C-alpha cells in the first residue's frame, strides 16, 4: 500500500490495476512458501491473473496510451533465446513471471509491466473477463497440445477452474463429447453449466473403474484426456482411459514423483504430453471473448475489494466457489 508509484521504463507501461483473480498457486505460495524449486526467500507480491488501465507509457511504447484497458500476460522473456526464436517463449529458463519467486505479482494498486505483454481489451470485454484470460490461456494451450479437433471425445480430470476452462475450450474447438470427473458435486454442476456433456463424481473407485465409467458414458474410449489435478490416481486413470493412439496431457502439478502404468501407455502408443503455462494465447482469447464465442463469466463466484484480500485468500483456500476475484481500484465500479 505504501510503496512509491514506479515510473515505467522505455518499453513498459504503468497500470492502475483493476481485477486480479486468485490462483491455487498464489494460495500455495502463501501457505507453503514454495512450489517445487521456486522458493519464496523475500516478501513477494502475489497475483498473476490481472487486468487494469494504462496511466503512463514509456517513451518507446506506441500501441498503447493512457486510458486503455488491458489484460496482462504475466510471463515476459528476459532475453531472445532459442525458445523465443521458435515461438515457445514460455519455456525460456530466464523468463520473468508474476508471482513466481523472486518476481513480484500484480495484486496491488499500481503495477508496471512490459508493454508488449499488455493487450488492449475491446469495449465489450470487461476487466474481469480480461483477468480470466490467464486461466483461459491454460485451457487453450492444453487443448492445442492435446490436438482437440472436430468430433473429439475428451475426458477431463478435475473440475476446478482449470478443468472448467478446458471444458470451455474443448467444446469451442469442436469436441463432440466431454466427460469430467471431480470429488465435488457442486463443481461438477458448474462443469455442466459451462458445457460438459457428462460428469462423474469420484468416490472410492480404482483408476481402472474410473476409466471404465468414462468409456461407458462416452460410448468409446476418449482420444484425448486432459489431467488437471496432479493426483497420482487421476494420472493413472488418465492413462487407462485414453484410447490407444490417443493423447494424455498433464496440466495439474502434484508430487515430483508419481507411480504410473507407463508400460500400458507405451504398448498402446498413448502420447503423454506436459504443458508449462501457455504462449501466444492472449490474442486468441481476446478474439473469442469479444466475439462472445466463449463465456467465462460463470467462473467468477466471489468478489472482494483489495482491502479484504486475506478473506479472499481464505475463501479460495477453503475451496469455496470456483474463481475468487479481487478488485484493486475502489474508484471504478465497472465489472
Short mmCIF file of C-alpha atoms in Angstrom, two decimals:
data_model
loop_
_atom_site.label_atom_id
_atom_site.label_comp_id
_atom_site.label_asym_id
_atom_site.label_seq_id
_atom_site.Cartn_x
_atom_site.Cartn_y
_atom_site.Cartn_z
CA UNK A 1 0.00 0.00 0.00
CA UNK A 2 2.76 2.46 0.88
CA UNK A 3 5.12 1.68 -1.98
CA UNK A 4 6.10 4.60 -4.23
CA UNK A 5 4.35 4.52 -7.63
CA UNK A 6 7.02 3.38 -10.12
CA UNK A 7 7.81 5.15 -13.40
CA UNK A 8 7.68 2.91 -16.49
CA UNK A 9 10.85 2.16 -18.44
CA UNK A 10 11.04 2.94 -22.18
CA UNK A 11 9.19 -0.27 -23.19
CA UNK A 12 6.90 -0.51 -20.17
CA UNK A 13 3.53 0.82 -19.12
CA UNK A 14 2.32 1.85 -15.68
CA UNK A 15 -1.10 0.44 -14.85
CA UNK A 16 -3.76 1.17 -12.30
CA UNK A 17 -4.84 -2.37 -11.50
CA UNK A 18 -8.50 -3.33 -11.64
CA UNK A 19 -9.30 -7.06 -11.41
CA UNK A 20 -6.98 -9.79 -10.12
CA UNK A 21 -8.03 -13.43 -9.81
CA UNK A 22 -6.65 -15.72 -7.11
CA UNK A 23 -4.99 -18.90 -8.37
CA UNK A 24 -4.24 -22.09 -6.46
CA UNK A 25 -0.53 -21.33 -6.87
CA UNK A 26 -0.98 -17.97 -5.07
CA UNK A 27 -2.55 -19.81 -2.13
CA UNK A 28 0.20 -22.44 -2.20
CA UNK A 29 2.97 -19.81 -2.01
CA UNK A 30 1.08 -18.06 0.81
CA UNK A 31 0.69 -21.28 2.80
CA UNK A 32 3.88 -23.19 2.00
CA UNK A 33 6.38 -20.61 0.69
CA UNK A 34 7.40 -22.73 -2.28
CA UNK A 35 6.27 -24.70 -5.32
CA UNK A 36 8.89 -27.23 -6.39
CA UNK A 37 12.17 -25.40 -7.00
CA UNK A 38 10.55 -21.95 -6.72
CA UNK A 39 11.12 -20.85 -3.13
CA UNK A 40 9.94 -17.58 -1.55
CA UNK A 41 13.00 -16.09 0.15
CA UNK A 42 11.89 -12.45 0.45
CA UNK A 43 8.50 -10.74 0.76
CA UNK A 44 6.66 -11.20 -2.55
CA UNK A 45 3.53 -9.64 -4.07
CA UNK A 46 1.09 -12.33 -5.26
CA UNK A 47 -1.28 -12.24 -8.23
CA UNK A 48 -0.86 -13.08 -11.93
CA UNK A 49 -4.40 -13.17 -13.37
CA UNK A 50 -4.94 -9.49 -13.99
CA UNK A 51 -6.29 -6.52 -15.91
CA UNK A 52 -6.03 -2.77 -15.45
CA UNK A 53 -5.92 0.67 -17.04
CA UNK A 54 -2.83 2.26 -18.59
CA UNK A 55 -1.99 5.53 -16.81
CA UNK A 56 1.52 6.18 -18.18
CA UNK A 57 3.51 4.80 -21.12
CA UNK A 58 7.26 4.57 -21.64
CA UNK A 59 8.97 6.59 -24.38
CA UNK A 60 9.20 3.61 -26.75
CA UNK A 61 5.58 2.46 -26.45
CA UNK A 62 3.37 3.21 -29.48
CA UNK A 63 0.50 0.68 -29.38
CA UNK A 64 -0.96 1.77 -26.01
CA UNK A 65 -1.95 5.12 -24.50
CA UNK A 66 -3.21 6.32 -21.11
CA UNK A 67 -6.82 5.26 -20.58
CA UNK A 68 -6.51 1.98 -22.49
CA UNK A 69 -7.95 -1.04 -20.69
CA UNK A 70 -5.61 -4.02 -20.91
CA UNK A 71 -5.21 -7.67 -19.97
CA UNK A 72 -1.76 -8.60 -18.67
CA UNK A 73 0.19 -11.66 -19.79
CA UNK A 74 2.32 -12.42 -16.70
CA UNK A 75 5.23 -14.20 -18.38
CA UNK A 76 7.80 -11.95 -20.11
CA UNK A 77 11.02 -13.37 -21.60
CA UNK A 78 14.12 -11.54 -20.43
CA UNK A 79 16.23 -12.48 -23.47
CA UNK A 80 15.75 -13.54 -27.09
CA UNK A 81 16.90 -17.14 -26.65
CA UNK A 82 16.27 -20.28 -28.75
CA UNK A 83 12.83 -20.79 -27.17
CA UNK A 84 11.71 -17.27 -28.07
CA UNK A 85 13.02 -17.69 -31.62
CA UNK A 86 10.87 -20.81 -32.09
CA UNK A 87 7.76 -19.19 -30.59
CA UNK A 88 7.84 -21.19 -27.34
CA UNK A 89 8.88 -18.35 -25.07
CA UNK A 90 7.07 -19.92 -22.09
CA UNK A 91 9.96 -22.43 -21.92
CA UNK A 92 12.65 -19.74 -21.68
CA UNK A 93 14.61 -20.54 -18.49
CA UNK A 94 15.12 -16.88 -17.59
CA UNK A 95 11.51 -15.75 -18.12
CA UNK A 96 10.03 -13.16 -15.76
CA UNK A 97 6.74 -14.41 -14.34
CA UNK A 98 4.42 -12.51 -12.00
CA UNK A 99 4.25 -14.02 -8.50
CA UNK A 100 6.86 -16.70 -9.12
CA UNK A 101 9.81 -16.07 -6.79
CA UNK A 102 11.68 -13.80 -6.92
CA UNK A 103 9.35 -11.87 -9.28
CA UNK A 104 6.56 -9.77 -7.75
CA UNK A 105 2.99 -10.22 -8.94
CA UNK A 106 0.33 -7.61 -9.64
CA UNK A 107 -2.11 -7.82 -6.73
CA UNK A 108 -1.60 -4.15 -5.91
CA UNK A 109 -2.95 -0.69 -6.80
CA UNK A 110 -0.24 0.27 -9.33
CA UNK A 111 1.96 -2.02 -11.37
CA UNK A 112 4.40 -1.64 -14.27
CA UNK A 113 4.79 -4.28 -16.94
CA UNK A 114 6.31 -4.84 -20.37
CA UNK A 115 4.05 -3.07 -22.87
CA UNK A 116 4.39 -5.95 -25.39
CA UNK A 117 2.68 -8.26 -22.89
CA UNK A 118 -0.26 -5.91 -22.22
CA UNK A 119 -3.14 -6.46 -24.62
CA UNK A 120 -5.83 -3.87 -25.28
CA UNK A 121 -9.32 -5.03 -24.34
CA UNK A 122 -12.21 -4.31 -26.71
CA UNK A 123 -15.05 -2.23 -25.22
CA UNK A 124 -17.32 -5.28 -24.92
CA UNK A 125 -14.81 -7.29 -22.83
CA UNK A 126 -14.90 -6.50 -19.11
CA UNK A 127 -11.94 -6.16 -16.75
CA UNK A 128 -13.00 -9.40 -15.06
CA UNK A 129 -13.01 -11.24 -18.37
CA UNK A 130 -9.58 -9.71 -19.04
CA UNK A 131 -8.26 -11.15 -15.80
CA UNK A 132 -9.76 -14.56 -16.66
CA UNK A 133 -7.72 -14.72 -19.89
CA UNK A 134 -4.84 -16.10 -17.81
CA UNK A 135 -6.60 -19.30 -16.66
CA UNK A 136 -8.42 -19.48 -20.03
CA UNK A 137 -4.97 -19.48 -21.68
CA UNK A 138 -4.06 -22.67 -19.81
CA UNK A 139 -7.09 -24.32 -21.41
CA UNK A 140 -6.21 -23.00 -24.87
CA UNK A 141 -2.61 -24.18 -24.59
CA UNK A 142 -3.59 -27.60 -23.15
CA UNK A 143 -6.25 -28.29 -25.79
CA UNK A 144 -3.87 -27.24 -28.58
CA UNK A 145 -1.16 -29.55 -27.19
CA UNK A 146 -3.78 -32.31 -26.94
CA UNK A 147 -4.90 -31.85 -30.55
CA UNK A 148 -8.61 -31.35 -29.79
CA UNK A 149 -10.49 -31.09 -33.09
CA UNK A 150 -13.92 -31.57 -34.70
CA UNK A 151 -15.63 -34.60 -33.21
CA UNK A 152 -13.05 -35.31 -30.48
CA UNK A 153 -14.16 -37.29 -27.44
CA UNK A 154 -12.46 -35.74 -24.41
CA UNK A 155 -12.02 -36.81 -20.79
CA UNK A 156 -11.13 -34.01 -18.35
CA UNK A 157 -9.96 -34.96 -14.89
CA UNK A 158 -10.70 -32.34 -12.21
CA UNK A 159 -13.43 -29.71 -12.22
CA UNK A 160 -11.61 -26.77 -10.63
CA UNK A 161 -11.08 -23.53 -12.58
CA UNK A 162 -8.53 -25.15 -14.92
CA UNK A 163 -10.72 -28.18 -15.60
CA UNK A 164 -13.61 -25.82 -16.39
CA UNK A 165 -11.65 -23.67 -18.85
CA UNK A 166 -10.60 -26.88 -20.58
CA UNK A 167 -14.29 -27.79 -20.94
CA UNK A 168 -14.99 -24.36 -22.47
CA UNK A 169 -12.06 -24.54 -24.90
CA UNK A 170 -12.51 -28.22 -25.87
CA UNK A 171 -16.14 -27.56 -26.79
CA UNK A 172 -15.13 -24.40 -28.68
CA UNK A 173 -12.52 -26.37 -30.64
CA UNK A 174 -15.12 -28.89 -31.79
CA UNK A 175 -15.16 -31.67 -29.18
CA UNK A 176 -18.29 -33.76 -29.72
CA UNK A 177 -18.45 -35.02 -26.14
CA UNK A 178 -16.69 -34.05 -22.92
CA UNK A 179 -16.80 -36.08 -19.70
CA UNK A 180 -15.37 -34.60 -16.50
CA UNK A 181 -14.61 -36.05 -13.06
CA UNK A 182 -14.31 -34.50 -9.60
CA UNK A 183 -14.91 -35.30 -5.93
CA UNK A 184 -17.25 -32.30 -5.55
CA UNK A 185 -20.87 -32.42 -6.76
CA UNK A 186 -21.10 -28.61 -6.82
CA UNK A 187 -18.04 -28.30 -9.05
CA UNK A 188 -19.45 -30.92 -11.40
CA UNK A 189 -22.69 -28.94 -11.54
CA UNK A 190 -20.66 -25.90 -12.62
CA UNK A 191 -18.96 -28.06 -15.28
CA UNK A 192 -22.44 -28.95 -16.64
CA UNK A 193 -23.28 -25.23 -16.74
CA UNK A 194 -20.23 -24.41 -18.86
CA UNK A 195 -20.81 -27.25 -21.34
CA UNK A 196 -19.64 -30.65 -20.05
CA UNK A 197 -21.78 -33.44 -21.53
CA UNK A 198 -21.21 -35.99 -18.76
CA UNK A 199 -19.97 -35.83 -15.17
CA UNK A 200 -18.62 -38.49 -12.82
CA UNK A 201 -18.44 -37.87 -9.09
CA UNK A 202 -15.47 -39.95 -7.97
CA UNK A 203 -15.81 -41.56 -4.55
CA UNK A 204 -13.51 -44.53 -3.95
CA UNK A 205 -13.30 -46.13 -7.38
CA UNK A 206 -10.00 -47.55 -8.61
CA UNK A 207 -8.34 -45.79 -11.57
CA UNK A 208 -9.45 -48.70 -13.80
CA UNK A 209 -13.04 -48.31 -12.61
CA UNK A 210 -12.98 -44.58 -13.35
CA UNK A 211 -11.63 -45.35 -16.84
CA UNK A 212 -14.40 -47.87 -17.37
CA UNK A 213 -17.08 -45.31 -16.35
CA UNK A 214 -15.61 -42.78 -18.77
CA UNK A 215 -15.78 -45.30 -21.60
CA UNK A 216 -19.36 -46.31 -20.86
CA UNK A 217 -20.58 -42.69 -20.73
CA UNK A 218 -18.85 -41.70 -23.99
CA UNK A 219 -19.68 -44.98 -25.73
CA UNK A 220 -15.96 -45.36 -26.52
CA UNK A 221 -12.57 -44.56 -25.03
CA UNK A 222 -11.66 -40.88 -25.45
CA UNK A 223 -8.89 -39.94 -27.90
CA UNK A 224 -7.87 -37.16 -25.54
CA UNK A 225 -7.50 -36.88 -21.77
CA UNK A 226 -6.65 -33.62 -20.03
CA UNK A 227 -5.49 -34.24 -16.45
CA UNK A 228 -5.95 -31.15 -14.26
CA UNK A 229 -5.40 -32.44 -10.70
CA UNK A 230 -1.84 -33.76 -10.43
CA UNK A 231 -3.16 -36.57 -8.21
CA UNK A 232 -1.43 -39.91 -8.80
CA UNK A 233 -4.65 -41.95 -9.05
CA UNK A 234 -6.07 -39.46 -11.55
CA UNK A 235 -2.98 -39.68 -13.77
CA UNK A 236 -3.29 -43.47 -13.63
CA UNK A 237 -6.99 -43.23 -14.59
CA UNK A 238 -6.00 -40.91 -17.44
CA UNK A 239 -3.65 -43.50 -18.91
CA UNK A 240 -6.15 -46.35 -18.56
CA UNK A 241 -8.98 -44.25 -20.03
CA UNK A 242 -7.23 -42.89 -23.12
CA UNK A 243 -7.82 -44.74 -26.38
CA UNK A 244 -4.83 -46.50 -27.96
CA UNK A 245 -3.01 -43.98 -30.14
CA UNK A 246 -4.56 -41.11 -28.16
CA UNK A 247 -3.04 -38.29 -26.13
CA UNK A 248 -2.88 -37.57 -22.40
CA UNK A 249 -1.96 -34.00 -21.46
CA UNK A 250 -0.72 -33.42 -17.91
CA UNK A 251 -1.80 -29.98 -16.68
CA UNK A 252 -2.13 -30.46 -12.91
CA UNK A 253 1.05 -30.46 -10.84
CA UNK A 254 1.31 -32.78 -7.85
CA UNK A 255 4.25 -34.59 -6.23
CA UNK A 256 7.54 -34.69 -8.12
CA UNK A 257 7.49 -38.50 -8.32
CA UNK A 258 4.38 -40.48 -9.21
CA UNK A 259 3.82 -44.15 -9.99
CA UNK A 260 2.02 -44.66 -13.30
CA UNK A 261 1.25 -47.63 -15.59
CA UNK A 262 3.81 -46.45 -18.14
CA UNK A 263 4.02 -49.81 -19.95
CA UNK A 264 0.25 -49.71 -20.52
CA UNK A 265 0.69 -46.29 -22.14
CA UNK A 266 3.76 -47.35 -24.11
CA UNK A 267 2.38 -50.52 -25.69
CA UNK A 268 -0.85 -48.73 -26.63
CA UNK A 269 1.02 -45.72 -28.10
CA UNK A 270 -0.66 -43.26 -25.75
CA UNK A 271 1.26 -40.00 -26.08
CA UNK A 272 1.88 -38.26 -22.74
CA UNK A 273 2.46 -34.53 -23.06
CA UNK A 274 3.19 -31.85 -20.49
CA UNK A 275 2.32 -28.19 -20.57
CA UNK A 276 4.03 -25.24 -18.93
CA UNK A 277 1.74 -22.25 -18.64
CA UNK A 278 1.00 -21.03 -22.22
CA UNK A 279 2.30 -18.95 -25.10
CA UNK A 280 0.72 -16.88 -27.87
CA UNK A 281 -2.76 -17.24 -26.35
CA UNK A 282 -3.85 -13.70 -25.38
CA UNK A 283 -4.85 -12.53 -28.90
CA UNK A 284 -6.83 -15.77 -29.43
CA UNK A 285 -8.58 -15.46 -26.05
CA UNK A 286 -9.47 -11.79 -26.62
CA UNK A 287 -10.94 -12.65 -30.04
CA UNK A 288 -13.04 -15.44 -28.51
CA UNK A 289 -14.31 -13.20 -25.70
CA UNK A 290 -15.04 -10.23 -27.97
CA UNK A 291 -16.99 -12.40 -30.41
CA UNK A 292 -18.89 -14.00 -27.50
CA UNK A 293 -17.86 -17.47 -28.69
CA UNK A 294 -16.72 -18.26 -25.15
CA UNK A 295 -18.35 -17.18 -21.88
CA UNK A 296 -16.05 -17.16 -18.84
CA UNK A 297 -18.34 -15.03 -16.66
CA UNK A 298 -19.89 -18.03 -14.80
CA UNK A 299 -16.43 -18.91 -13.42
CA UNK A 300 -16.40 -15.92 -11.03
CA UNK A 301 -18.30 -16.87 -7.89
CA UNK A 302 -16.82 -14.50 -5.27
CA UNK A 303 -15.69 -10.87 -5.36
CA UNK A 304 -13.74 -8.89 -2.76
CA UNK A 305 -12.17 -5.43 -2.58
CA UNK A 306 -8.36 -5.37 -2.23
CA UNK A 307 -8.75 -4.40 1.46
CA UNK A 308 -10.32 -7.83 2.06
CA UNK A 309 -7.57 -9.78 0.29
CA UNK A 310 -6.98 -12.04 3.31
CA UNK A 311 -10.66 -13.02 3.39
CA UNK A 312 -10.50 -13.68 -0.37
CA UNK A 313 -7.45 -15.93 0.02
CA UNK A 314 -9.08 -17.84 2.87
CA UNK A 315 -12.21 -18.36 0.74
CA UNK A 316 -10.04 -19.83 -2.03
CA UNK A 317 -8.10 -21.98 0.44
CA UNK A 318 -11.37 -23.48 1.72
CA UNK A 319 -12.26 -24.43 -1.86
CA UNK A 320 -15.45 -22.38 -1.89
CA UNK A 321 -16.92 -21.44 -5.25
CA UNK A 322 -14.77 -21.50 -8.37
CA UNK A 323 -12.85 -18.30 -9.09
CA UNK A 324 -12.36 -15.59 -6.45
CA UNK A 325 -11.77 -12.12 -7.92
CA UNK A 326 -10.22 -9.12 -6.19
CA UNK A 327 -10.98 -5.56 -7.22
CA UNK A 328 -7.99 -3.27 -6.79
CA UNK A 329 -9.49 0.06 -7.92
CA UNK A 330 -12.07 1.38 -5.45
CA UNK A 331 -12.94 4.32 -7.74
CA UNK A 332 -14.08 2.12 -10.64
CA UNK A 333 -17.32 0.17 -10.30
CA UNK A 334 -17.19 -1.47 -13.75
CA UNK A 335 -17.01 -5.30 -13.76
#
